[in-house]
Amino acid sequence: MSKVLVFCESANGSIKSSSLELITAAKNSGLETVTCLLGSDAPTLAASSGNYGATSSVVCSDASLDAYNSDAYFNALEAIIEKVAPTIVLASGSAPARDVFPKLAAKFDSGVAADCTSIEFNGDNVKLSKPLYSGKCIADLDFQNSKIQFVLMRPNQLPVGEADASATASVEEVALPAKDLRVLIKEIVQGASKRVDLTEANIIVSGGRGLKEASNFKLLEDLADVIGASVGASRAVVDAGWVDHSMQVGQTGKTVAPSLYIACGISGAIQHLAGMSSSKVIVAINTDKEAPIFQKATYGIVGDALEVLPVLTEEFKKIL
Amino acid sequence: MKILVCVKQVPDTTAKLVTKADGSGIEERGFKWVMNPYDEFAVEEALQIKKANAAANITVVTLGPKARVVDTLRTALAMGCDEAALIDAPAEADSYLTATALSKFIEKEGGYDLILTGKQAIDGSQSCVTQMLAENQGLAHANIVSKLELGSDKSVVERDLSGGAKEVSEIPAKSVIGANKGLNTPRYASLPGIMKAKKKPVNEVSLGDLGLSDSDSKTKLSSYRMPAERPPIKFLDGEAAAQTSELVKLLREEAKVI
């Protein structure tokens, strides 16, 4: 039977829900589901991937894989793919996965479908759909003559199945191939923000020029603290140097699809709307009732974000 | 030192796009085609390297339908690139075919000492060609790079990771580097640059010249469609206190997202 290999990542000692989404999808396909994990906590987590439907798991638990290195991850995953010989490889679109899987696809003379939002299994093939131009339109994607079908899914797109604690996956270890690394990581400088990355966030509060000045982003931070959100920004304020580019939402920043997106003082340039309009619920707070952001919003407040934000934060505090 | 910069032509970010009625693609009118914004950072980086190293020679290459993508090469030449090459290919060429064709082009031209790309194109947002090209060439890569200190043997790069974190790493000088916003500030083409660019030759290559064909893509897009319409907006009335209390109630009880 054809095999689906699911690359699983962990956070805070358990498999990330974005990876569980993929195990669930693979299991429901009826194909044999094999997971793979890297790093020292891999063996323990690998067994638990069976709770969601993996029958077996292949791990490389070398501690040098605890942090991402493109060469080391490539070497380990190449060995795993050779061992498992899957027809389909699924990974969530995290930064490490988006970096390494295209390289593996080239190695295995195969195509890649990245940034996909839905997946359907049809025998040994997958059919995906993906937003194009940051969501200005959507298209379906099929593979053709690809030895392996490499798929990178956006997080938070698929359901996670019920866990069955009695089902565990058999775990097999592969040794990390002894190859010289060309890339040497010297230092990781943590960002100022300890929040979840925008692309994986479930709630985002985002600010634009309507916040008047950089220091007013504090109001967004206060709200984000209360509702557990990540903080985003429009291109205008990134270009003005108020906040870092890593916070930019839009076609030249990050494309996001949280459950809740609160746009504060953002008028809604086309490229910003493209980057966030697939959010489930959108709240817009803006002084101009004609602002384009209101065309995409679920709920609108016509008002000054600087006045509304502190009141909104207090209102959330009452219930959270 | 030979530098290759790979660029793609994409619709301008302000473009309002409409899909064709038969779902075969987008209507190619009513907007401007521009150089992919991230590729501008790659071009600028090459120009800055050349400024510090007069012996450097910069070739810009693109892949796509030649009638339109030649304009993007002219832009890169006007910014200051020395030579331009165009791989004539259908707009449907996927990441695999693009990386394969670029790799075969590089071999045909005898190799480059440094290859620069944008971190992703804003059309399909695949963010794959940088890494695939590196693998095809047997080179290391660093993508999403916001700082490059080029050495003679090794370079130091800063990559943007999730959540604003940065990774500093050492990588062979001969690598494939994918540029992110923040790497530099791309220049505008000067008028004399634009005039000069018009006269520079463009080296045209077909997929056939590279031993490839239109059908070598490994993925195919179809059924292009517009996103689903969103339900009409609900405006919340009253003063800030009334608006926010109503909003919180709706988010909790109606939308169920809090």
Coordinates of C-alpha atoms in Angstrom, one line a residue:
Chain A
M1 CA 0.0 0.0 0.0
S2 CA 1.1 3.5 -0.7
K3 CA 2.5 5.4 2.3
V4 CA 1.9 9.0 3.5
L5 CA 4.9 10.3 5.5
V6 CA 3.8 13.1 7.9
F7 CA 6.6 15.4 9.2
C8 CA 5.7 16.2 12.9
E9 CA 7.0 19.1 14.9
S10 CA 6.7 19.7 18.6
A11 CA 6.2 22.6 20.9
N12 CA 6.1 22.6 24.7
G13 CA 6.6 18.8 24.9
S14 CA 3.8 17.7 22.6
I15 CA 3.2 17.3 18.9
K16 CA 2.0 20.6 17.4
S17 CA -1.7 20.7 16.5
S18 CA -0.7 21.7 12.9
S19 CA 1.0 18.3 12.7
L20 CA -1.9 16.5 14.2
E21 CA -4.1 18.0 11.5
L22 CA -2.0 16.3 8.9
I23 CA -1.9 12.9 10.7
T24 CA -5.7 13.1 10.9
A25 CA -5.9 13.8 7.1
A26 CA -3.5 11.1 6.2
K27 CA -5.3 8.5 8.4
N28 CA -8.6 9.4 6.9
S29 CA -7.2 8.9 3.4
G30 CA -7.0 5.1 4.1
L31 CA -3.4 5.1 3.1
E32 CA -0.7 3.8 5.5
T33 CA 0.3 6.7 7.7
V34 CA 3.9 7.0 8.9
T35 CA 5.1 9.9 10.9
C36 CA 8.6 11.2 11.3
L37 CA 10.2 13.4 14.0
L38 CA 13.6 14.9 14.6
G39 CA 15.4 15.7 17.8
S40 CA 15.9 14.3 21.3
D41 CA 12.2 14.3 22.3
A42 CA 11.3 12.5 19.0
P43 CA 11.0 8.8 20.3
T44 CA 8.5 9.7 23.0
L45 CA 6.4 11.9 20.8
A46 CA 6.6 9.5 17.9
A47 CA 4.8 6.8 19.9
S48 CA 2.0 9.2 20.7
S49 CA 1.5 10.1 17.0
G50 CA -0.2 6.7 17.0
N51 CA -3.0 8.2 19.1
Y52 CA -4.1 10.1 16.0
G53 CA -3.7 7.2 13.5
A54 CA -0.1 6.7 12.6
T55 CA 0.8 3.1 12.4
S56 CA 4.5 3.6 12.6
S57 CA 7.1 6.3 13.0
V58 CA 10.7 6.9 12.0
V59 CA 12.8 9.2 14.1
C60 CA 16.2 10.6 14.2
S61 CA 16.8 11.6 17.8
D62 CA 20.3 13.0 17.4
A63 CA 20.4 16.0 19.8
S64 CA 22.0 18.2 17.1
L65 CA 18.5 18.3 15.5
D66 CA 17.0 20.0 18.5
A67 CA 17.5 23.3 16.6
Y68 CA 17.0 23.8 12.9
N69 CA 20.0 23.6 10.6
S70 CA 19.1 23.3 6.9
D71 CA 21.9 20.8 6.1
A72 CA 21.4 18.6 9.2
Y73 CA 17.6 18.5 8.7
F74 CA 18.0 17.7 5.0
N75 CA 20.4 14.8 5.8
A76 CA 18.2 13.3 8.4
L77 CA 15.0 13.7 6.3
E78 CA 16.6 12.3 3.2
A79 CA 17.6 9.2 5.1
I80 CA 14.0 8.9 6.5
I81 CA 12.4 9.4 3.1
E82 CA 14.7 6.8 1.5
K83 CA 13.8 4.3 4.3
V84 CA 10.0 4.9 4.2
A85 CA 9.7 5.3 0.4
P86 CA 6.4 7.3 0.6
T87 CA 4.2 8.4 -2.3
I88 CA 3.1 11.5 -0.4
V89 CA 5.0 13.7 2.1
L90 CA 2.9 16.1 4.2
A91 CA 4.3 18.9 6.4
S92 CA 2.8 22.0 7.9
G93 CA 4.1 25.3 6.6
S94 CA 6.4 26.1 9.5
A95 CA 9.6 28.0 8.8
P96 CA 11.8 24.9 9.0
A97 CA 9.5 22.8 6.9
R98 CA 9.2 25.5 4.2
D99 CA 12.9 25.8 4.1
V100 CA 13.9 22.1 3.9
F101 CA 11.2 20.3 2.0
P102 CA 11.7 22.1 -1.4
K103 CA 15.3 21.1 -1.2
L104 CA 14.3 17.5 -0.5
A105 CA 11.8 17.6 -3.4
A106 CA 14.6 18.6 -5.7
K107 CA 16.7 15.8 -4.4
F108 CA 14.0 13.3 -5.1
D109 CA 13.2 14.9 -8.5
S110 CA 9.7 15.8 -7.4
G111 CA 7.3 18.7 -7.3
V112 CA 6.1 20.7 -4.3
A113 CA 2.8 22.2 -3.5
A114 CA 3.3 24.9 -0.8
D115 CA 0.9 27.1 1.1
C116 CA -2.0 24.8 0.5
T117 CA -5.3 25.3 2.4
S118 CA -7.2 22.1 1.5
I119 CA -6.3 18.5 0.6
E120 CA -8.2 15.6 -0.9
F121 CA -6.9 12.1 -1.4
N122 CA -7.8 10.3 -4.6
G123 CA -6.2 6.8 -4.6
D124 CA -2.4 7.4 -4.5
N125 CA -2.8 11.1 -5.5
V126 CA -3.6 14.2 -3.7
K127 CA -5.5 17.2 -5.0
L128 CA -4.8 20.5 -3.2
S129 CA -6.2 24.0 -3.3
K130 CA -4.2 27.0 -2.6
P131 CA -4.6 30.8 -2.5
L132 CA -2.7 32.7 -5.2
Y133 CA -1.6 36.3 -5.0
S134 CA -2.0 36.1 -1.2
G135 CA -5.6 35.1 -1.5
K136 CA -6.8 37.4 -4.3
C137 CA -7.9 34.2 -6.0
I138 CA -7.7 30.4 -5.4
A139 CA -6.8 27.5 -7.6
D140 CA -6.7 23.7 -7.5
L141 CA -3.3 21.9 -7.8
D142 CA -2.6 18.4 -9.1
F143 CA 0.7 16.7 -9.3
Q144 CA 1.9 15.2 -12.6
N145 CA 4.8 12.7 -13.1
S146 CA 6.1 13.5 -9.6
K147 CA 8.0 10.6 -7.9
I148 CA 6.9 11.9 -4.5
Q149 CA 4.1 14.5 -3.9
F150 CA 5.5 17.0 -1.4
V151 CA 2.8 19.0 0.2
L152 CA 3.2 22.0 2.7
M153 CA -0.1 22.9 4.3
R154 CA -1.0 26.1 6.0
P155 CA -1.6 25.6 9.7
N156 CA -5.1 25.8 11.2
Q157 CA -6.8 24.6 8.0
L158 CA -7.9 21.0 8.9
P159 CA -9.7 19.3 11.7
V160 CA -7.7 17.3 14.4
G161 CA -9.2 13.8 15.1
E162 CA -10.0 12.4 18.5
A163 CA -7.0 10.9 20.2
D164 CA -7.1 7.2 21.1
A165 CA -4.6 6.9 23.9
S166 CA -4.5 3.1 23.5
A167 CA -3.2 3.3 20.0
T168 CA 0.5 3.9 19.7
A169 CA 2.9 3.8 16.7
S170 CA 5.9 1.5 16.5
V171 CA 9.0 3.6 16.5
E172 CA 12.2 3.0 14.5
E173 CA 15.4 5.0 14.7
V174 CA 17.6 6.1 11.8
A175 CA 21.1 7.3 12.4
L176 CA 22.0 10.9 11.4
P177 CA 24.1 10.5 8.3
A178 CA 27.7 11.6 9.1
K179 CA 28.1 14.4 6.5
D180 CA 29.9 17.7 6.9
L181 CA 27.5 20.6 7.4
R182 CA 28.1 23.5 5.2
V183 CA 25.9 25.8 7.2
L184 CA 27.0 26.6 10.7
I185 CA 24.5 28.3 13.0
K186 CA 26.4 30.8 15.2
E187 CA 23.6 32.5 17.1
I188 CA 19.9 32.8 17.5
V189 CA 18.8 36.3 18.5
Q190 CA 15.3 36.1 20.0
G191 CA 12.8 38.7 18.8
A192 CA 11.3 41.2 21.1
S193 CA 8.0 39.5 21.0
K194 CA 7.4 36.2 22.8
R195 CA 4.1 35.8 20.9
V196 CA 3.1 33.0 18.5
D197 CA 4.2 33.8 14.9
L198 CA 1.5 35.5 12.9
T199 CA 1.2 32.7 10.4
E200 CA 0.3 30.3 13.2
A201 CA -1.7 32.6 15.4
N202 CA -5.3 31.9 16.2
I203 CA -6.1 35.6 17.1
I204 CA -4.3 38.6 15.6
V205 CA -4.7 42.3 16.6
S206 CA -3.2 44.5 13.9
G207 CA -2.5 48.2 13.7
G208 CA -2.1 50.8 11.0
R209 CA -1.6 54.5 10.5
G210 CA -4.7 55.2 12.4
L211 CA -2.8 54.5 15.6
K212 CA -1.0 57.9 14.9
E213 CA 2.4 57.0 16.3
A214 CA 4.6 54.0 17.1
S215 CA 4.2 54.2 20.9
N216 CA 0.4 53.6 20.5
F217 CA 1.2 50.0 19.5
K218 CA 1.3 49.6 23.3
L219 CA -2.6 49.6 23.2
L220 CA -2.5 46.6 20.8
E221 CA 0.0 44.8 23.0
D222 CA -2.3 45.4 26.0
L223 CA -5.3 43.9 24.2
A224 CA -3.2 41.1 22.8
D225 CA -2.1 40.2 26.4
V226 CA -5.7 39.9 27.5
I227 CA -7.0 37.8 24.6
G228 CA -3.8 35.8 23.8
A229 CA -3.3 37.3 20.4
S230 CA -0.3 38.0 18.2
V231 CA 0.3 41.5 17.0
G232 CA 0.4 42.5 13.3
A233 CA 0.8 45.7 11.3
S234 CA 0.0 47.3 8.0
R235 CA 2.8 47.9 5.4
A236 CA 2.5 51.7 6.0
V237 CA 3.6 51.5 9.6
V238 CA 6.3 49.0 8.8
D239 CA 7.7 51.2 6.1
A240 CA 7.5 54.1 8.5
G241 CA 9.7 52.1 10.9
W242 CA 7.2 51.9 13.7
V243 CA 7.5 48.1 14.0
D244 CA 9.6 45.3 12.5
H245 CA 8.9 43.8 9.1
S246 CA 8.2 40.4 10.8
M247 CA 4.9 41.9 11.9
Q248 CA 3.7 43.0 8.5
V249 CA 0.5 41.4 7.2
G250 CA -0.2 41.5 3.5
Q251 CA 1.1 40.4 0.1
T252 CA 4.7 41.6 0.9
G253 CA 4.5 40.5 4.5
K254 CA 2.7 37.5 6.0
T255 CA -0.5 36.0 4.7
V256 CA -2.6 35.1 7.7
A257 CA -5.8 33.2 8.4
P258 CA -6.6 33.3 12.1
S259 CA -10.0 32.7 13.7
L260 CA -10.2 36.3 14.7
Y261 CA -8.5 39.3 13.1
I262 CA -8.9 42.7 14.7
A263 CA -7.8 45.6 12.4
C264 CA -7.3 48.8 14.2
G265 CA -6.7 52.0 12.3
I266 CA -6.1 50.1 9.1
S267 CA -7.9 51.5 6.0
G268 CA -7.3 48.3 4.0
A269 CA -5.0 48.6 1.0
I270 CA -5.5 45.9 -1.5
Q271 CA -2.3 44.1 -0.6
H272 CA -3.3 44.1 3.1
L273 CA -6.8 42.8 2.4
A274 CA -5.2 40.0 0.3
G275 CA -3.1 39.0 3.2
M276 CA -5.9 38.7 5.8
S277 CA -9.3 38.3 4.2
S278 CA -9.4 34.6 4.7
S279 CA -9.5 35.1 8.4
K280 CA -12.7 33.5 9.9
V281 CA -14.0 36.6 11.7
I282 CA -12.7 40.1 11.0
V283 CA -13.3 43.1 13.2
A284 CA -12.5 46.6 11.9
I285 CA -12.1 49.7 13.9
N286 CA -11.6 52.8 11.8
T287 CA -12.7 56.5 11.8
D288 CA -13.6 56.4 8.1
K289 CA -16.8 54.5 7.4
E290 CA -15.9 54.3 3.7
A291 CA -12.6 52.6 4.4
P292 CA -12.1 49.4 2.3
I293 CA -11.4 47.3 5.4
F294 CA -15.1 47.5 6.2
Q295 CA -16.0 45.6 3.0
K296 CA -14.2 42.5 4.4
A297 CA -15.1 42.9 8.0
T298 CA -17.7 40.8 9.9
Y299 CA -18.1 43.5 12.6
G300 CA -17.3 47.2 12.3
I301 CA -16.8 50.0 14.7
V302 CA -16.7 53.5 13.2
G303 CA -14.5 55.3 15.7
D304 CA -11.0 56.3 16.7
A305 CA -8.9 53.1 17.5
L306 CA -7.0 55.1 20.1
E307 CA -10.3 55.6 22.1
V308 CA -11.9 52.3 21.4
L309 CA -8.9 50.0 22.1
P310 CA -8.6 50.7 25.9
V311 CA -12.3 50.3 26.4
L312 CA -12.3 47.1 24.4
T313 CA -9.4 45.7 26.4
E314 CA -11.3 46.4 29.6
E315 CA -14.4 44.8 28.2
F316 CA -12.5 41.6 27.4
K317 CA -11.0 41.6 30.9
K318 CA -14.5 41.3 32.3
I319 CA -15.1 37.9 30.6
L320 CA -11.6 36.4 30.3
Chain B
M1 CA 33.3 37.3 -9.6
K2 CA 30.2 36.3 -11.5
I3 CA 26.9 37.0 -9.7
L4 CA 23.5 35.7 -10.9
V5 CA 20.3 37.3 -9.8
C6 CA 17.1 35.4 -10.5
V7 CA 14.0 37.5 -10.8
K8 CA 10.3 36.9 -11.6
Q9 CA 7.7 39.2 -13.1
V10 CA 4.4 39.4 -11.1
P11 CA 1.3 41.5 -11.0
D12 CA 1.8 44.7 -8.9
T13 CA 0.6 44.4 -5.3
T14 CA -2.1 47.0 -5.8
A15 CA -3.6 44.9 -8.7
K16 CA -7.2 43.9 -8.4
L17 CA -7.2 40.5 -10.1
V18 CA -10.1 38.8 -11.8
T19 CA -10.1 35.1 -12.8
K20 CA -11.1 34.0 -16.3
A21 CA -14.6 32.7 -16.7
D22 CA -13.3 29.3 -17.8
G23 CA -11.0 29.1 -14.7
S24 CA -7.8 28.7 -16.7
G25 CA -6.0 31.6 -15.1
I26 CA -6.3 35.3 -14.3
E27 CA -7.3 38.0 -16.8
E28 CA -4.0 39.6 -17.8
R29 CA -5.2 43.1 -18.0
G30 CA -6.0 46.1 -15.9
F31 CA -2.8 46.0 -13.8
K32 CA 0.9 46.6 -14.1
W33 CA 3.5 43.8 -14.3
V34 CA 6.4 44.5 -12.0
M35 CA 9.5 42.8 -10.7
N36 CA 8.6 40.6 -7.7
P37 CA 9.2 42.9 -4.7
Y38 CA 11.6 40.5 -2.9
D39 CA 13.7 40.1 -6.1
E40 CA 14.4 43.9 -6.0
F41 CA 16.3 43.3 -2.8
A42 CA 18.3 40.6 -4.5
V43 CA 19.2 42.9 -7.4
E44 CA 20.1 45.7 -5.0
E45 CA 22.3 43.4 -3.0
A46 CA 24.2 42.4 -6.2
L47 CA 24.7 46.0 -7.1
Q48 CA 26.1 46.8 -3.7
I49 CA 28.5 43.9 -3.9
K50 CA 29.6 45.2 -7.2
K51 CA 30.2 48.6 -5.8
A52 CA 32.6 47.1 -3.3
N53 CA 34.2 44.8 -5.9
A54 CA 34.5 46.4 -9.3
A55 CA 35.5 43.1 -10.9
A56 CA 32.1 41.7 -10.2
N57 CA 29.8 41.1 -13.1
I58 CA 26.0 40.8 -12.6
T59 CA 23.7 38.7 -14.8
V60 CA 20.0 39.0 -14.2
V61 CA 17.9 36.0 -15.4
T62 CA 14.2 35.5 -15.6
L63 CA 11.8 32.8 -16.8
G64 CA 8.4 33.4 -18.3
P65 CA 6.6 34.4 -21.5
K66 CA 9.2 36.5 -23.3
A67 CA 6.9 39.1 -24.7
R68 CA 6.2 40.5 -21.3
V69 CA 9.0 39.4 -18.9
V70 CA 11.6 41.2 -21.0
D71 CA 10.4 44.4 -19.3
T72 CA 11.5 43.1 -15.9
L73 CA 14.9 42.4 -17.3
R74 CA 15.1 46.0 -18.6
T75 CA 14.2 47.2 -15.2
A76 CA 17.1 45.2 -13.7
L77 CA 19.5 46.4 -16.4
A78 CA 18.3 50.0 -15.7
M79 CA 19.1 49.5 -12.0
G80 CA 22.6 48.6 -13.0
C81 CA 22.9 44.8 -13.8
D82 CA 25.5 44.1 -16.6
E83 CA 23.9 41.3 -18.6
A84 CA 20.4 39.9 -19.0
A85 CA 19.1 36.4 -19.9
L86 CA 15.6 35.3 -20.6
I87 CA 14.4 31.7 -20.5
D88 CA 11.2 31.7 -22.6
A89 CA 8.7 29.5 -20.8
P90 CA 4.9 29.4 -20.3
A91 CA 3.5 31.3 -17.3
E92 CA 2.4 27.9 -16.0
A93 CA 6.0 26.8 -15.3
D94 CA 6.0 25.5 -11.7
S95 CA 8.7 25.7 -9.0
Y96 CA 10.3 22.4 -10.2
L97 CA 10.5 23.4 -13.8
T98 CA 11.8 26.9 -12.9
A99 CA 14.5 25.6 -10.7
T100 CA 15.5 22.9 -13.2
A101 CA 15.7 25.4 -16.1
L102 CA 17.7 27.9 -14.0
S103 CA 20.1 25.2 -13.0
K104 CA 20.6 24.0 -16.6
F105 CA 21.1 27.7 -17.6
I106 CA 23.8 28.1 -14.9
E107 CA 25.6 25.0 -16.2
K108 CA 25.4 26.2 -19.8
E109 CA 26.9 29.6 -18.7
G110 CA 29.8 27.9 -16.8
G111 CA 28.6 28.6 -13.3
Y112 CA 28.3 31.6 -11.0
D113 CA 30.2 32.5 -7.8
L114 CA 27.0 33.7 -6.0
I115 CA 23.4 33.3 -6.8
L116 CA 20.8 35.7 -5.4
T117 CA 17.0 35.3 -5.5
G118 CA 14.0 36.8 -3.7
K119 CA 12.8 34.8 -0.7
Q120 CA 9.5 34.0 -2.6
A121 CA 7.4 35.3 -5.4
I122 CA 4.2 37.0 -4.3
D123 CA 2.1 35.2 -7.0
G124 CA 2.1 31.6 -5.9
S125 CA 4.0 32.2 -2.6
Q126 CA 5.7 28.8 -3.0
S127 CA 9.0 30.0 -1.7
C128 CA 10.7 26.9 -3.2
V129 CA 12.9 27.9 -6.1
T130 CA 15.8 29.2 -3.9
Q131 CA 16.1 25.9 -2.1
M132 CA 15.5 23.7 -5.2
L133 CA 18.0 25.6 -7.2
A134 CA 20.6 25.2 -4.5
E135 CA 20.0 21.4 -4.4
N136 CA 20.2 21.1 -8.2
Q137 CA 23.5 23.0 -8.0
G138 CA 24.9 21.0 -5.1
L139 CA 25.1 24.3 -3.1
A140 CA 24.1 25.4 0.4
H141 CA 21.4 28.0 0.7
A142 CA 20.1 30.6 3.1
N143 CA 16.5 31.9 2.5
I144 CA 14.7 34.8 4.1
V145 CA 18.0 36.7 4.5
S146 CA 18.0 40.2 5.9
K147 CA 21.8 40.7 6.2
L148 CA 24.7 39.3 4.0
E149 CA 28.4 39.9 4.8
L150 CA 30.1 38.3 1.9
G151 CA 33.6 36.9 2.5
S152 CA 36.1 35.4 0.1
D153 CA 35.5 31.9 1.3
K154 CA 32.6 32.1 3.8
S155 CA 29.8 34.6 4.3
V156 CA 27.8 35.5 7.4
V157 CA 24.1 35.7 6.9
E158 CA 21.2 36.8 9.1
R159 CA 17.9 35.0 8.5
D160 CA 14.5 36.0 9.7
L161 CA 12.9 33.3 11.7
S162 CA 9.4 33.0 13.2
G163 CA 8.2 35.7 15.5
G164 CA 10.9 38.3 14.8
A165 CA 13.8 36.0 15.9
K166 CA 17.0 36.1 13.8
E167 CA 19.5 33.3 13.0
V168 CA 23.1 34.3 12.4
S169 CA 25.0 31.6 10.4
E170 CA 28.1 31.0 8.4
I171 CA 27.7 29.6 4.9
P172 CA 30.1 29.1 2.0
A173 CA 30.4 32.3 -0.1
K174 CA 29.3 30.3 -3.1
S175 CA 25.7 29.7 -2.1
V176 CA 22.2 30.5 -3.1
I177 CA 20.8 33.4 -1.0
G178 CA 17.1 34.3 -0.9
A179 CA 16.6 38.0 0.0
N180 CA 14.0 39.3 2.4
K181 CA 12.8 42.9 3.0
G182 CA 15.3 44.6 5.3
L183 CA 18.3 43.4 3.4
N184 CA 18.8 46.8 1.8
T185 CA 16.8 49.6 0.2
P186 CA 16.4 48.9 -3.6
R187 CA 17.3 51.9 -5.8
Y188 CA 15.0 53.3 -8.5
A189 CA 16.3 53.0 -12.0
S190 CA 17.8 56.4 -13.2
L191 CA 16.8 57.9 -16.5
P192 CA 20.3 57.4 -18.0
G193 CA 20.1 53.8 -16.7
I194 CA 16.8 53.3 -18.4
M195 CA 18.1 54.7 -21.7
K196 CA 21.2 52.5 -21.5
A197 CA 19.2 49.5 -20.6
K198 CA 17.2 49.7 -23.8
K199 CA 20.3 49.1 -25.8
K200 CA 21.7 46.2 -23.9
P201 CA 21.3 42.8 -25.5
V202 CA 19.1 40.1 -23.8
N203 CA 20.4 36.5 -24.1
E204 CA 17.3 34.5 -25.1
V205 CA 17.2 30.8 -24.3
S206 CA 14.3 28.4 -24.9
L207 CA 13.4 25.5 -22.7
G208 CA 14.3 23.3 -25.6
D209 CA 17.9 24.8 -25.6
L210 CA 18.1 23.5 -22.0
G211 CA 16.8 20.0 -22.9
L212 CA 13.4 20.7 -21.3
S213 CA 9.9 21.2 -22.4
D214 CA 6.6 23.0 -21.3
S215 CA 5.3 19.7 -19.9
D216 CA 8.2 19.2 -17.4
S217 CA 6.3 20.9 -14.6
K218 CA 5.5 18.5 -11.7
T219 CA 2.4 20.5 -10.5
K220 CA -0.5 22.0 -12.5
L221 CA -2.9 24.6 -11.4
S222 CA -6.5 24.6 -12.6
S223 CA -10.0 25.9 -11.6
Y224 CA -8.9 29.4 -10.8
R225 CA -11.7 31.1 -8.9
M226 CA -12.4 34.2 -6.8
P227 CA -12.6 33.7 -3.0
A228 CA -16.0 33.3 -1.5
E229 CA -17.9 36.5 -0.8
R230 CA -17.9 37.5 2.9
P231 CA -21.3 38.0 4.6
P232 CA -22.3 41.6 5.0
I233 CA -20.8 43.6 7.8
K234 CA -22.6 44.4 11.0
F235 CA -21.8 47.9 12.3
L236 CA -22.0 48.5 16.0
D237 CA -23.6 51.7 17.1
G238 CA -23.4 54.0 20.1
E239 CA -20.5 55.3 22.2
A240 CA -17.2 53.3 22.6
A241 CA -18.5 51.6 25.8
A242 CA -21.7 50.3 24.1
Q243 CA -19.9 49.3 20.9
T244 CA -17.2 47.3 22.6
S245 CA -19.6 45.5 25.0
E246 CA -21.8 44.6 22.1
L247 CA -18.7 43.4 20.1
V248 CA -17.4 41.2 22.9
K249 CA -20.8 39.7 23.3
L250 CA -21.1 39.0 19.5
L251 CA -17.6 37.5 19.4
R252 CA -18.4 35.2 22.2
E253 CA -22.0 34.2 21.5
E254 CA -22.5 34.6 17.8
A255 CA -19.0 34.1 16.2
K256 CA -17.8 31.9 19.1
V257 CA -14.1 32.9 18.5
I258 CA -13.4 34.1 22.1

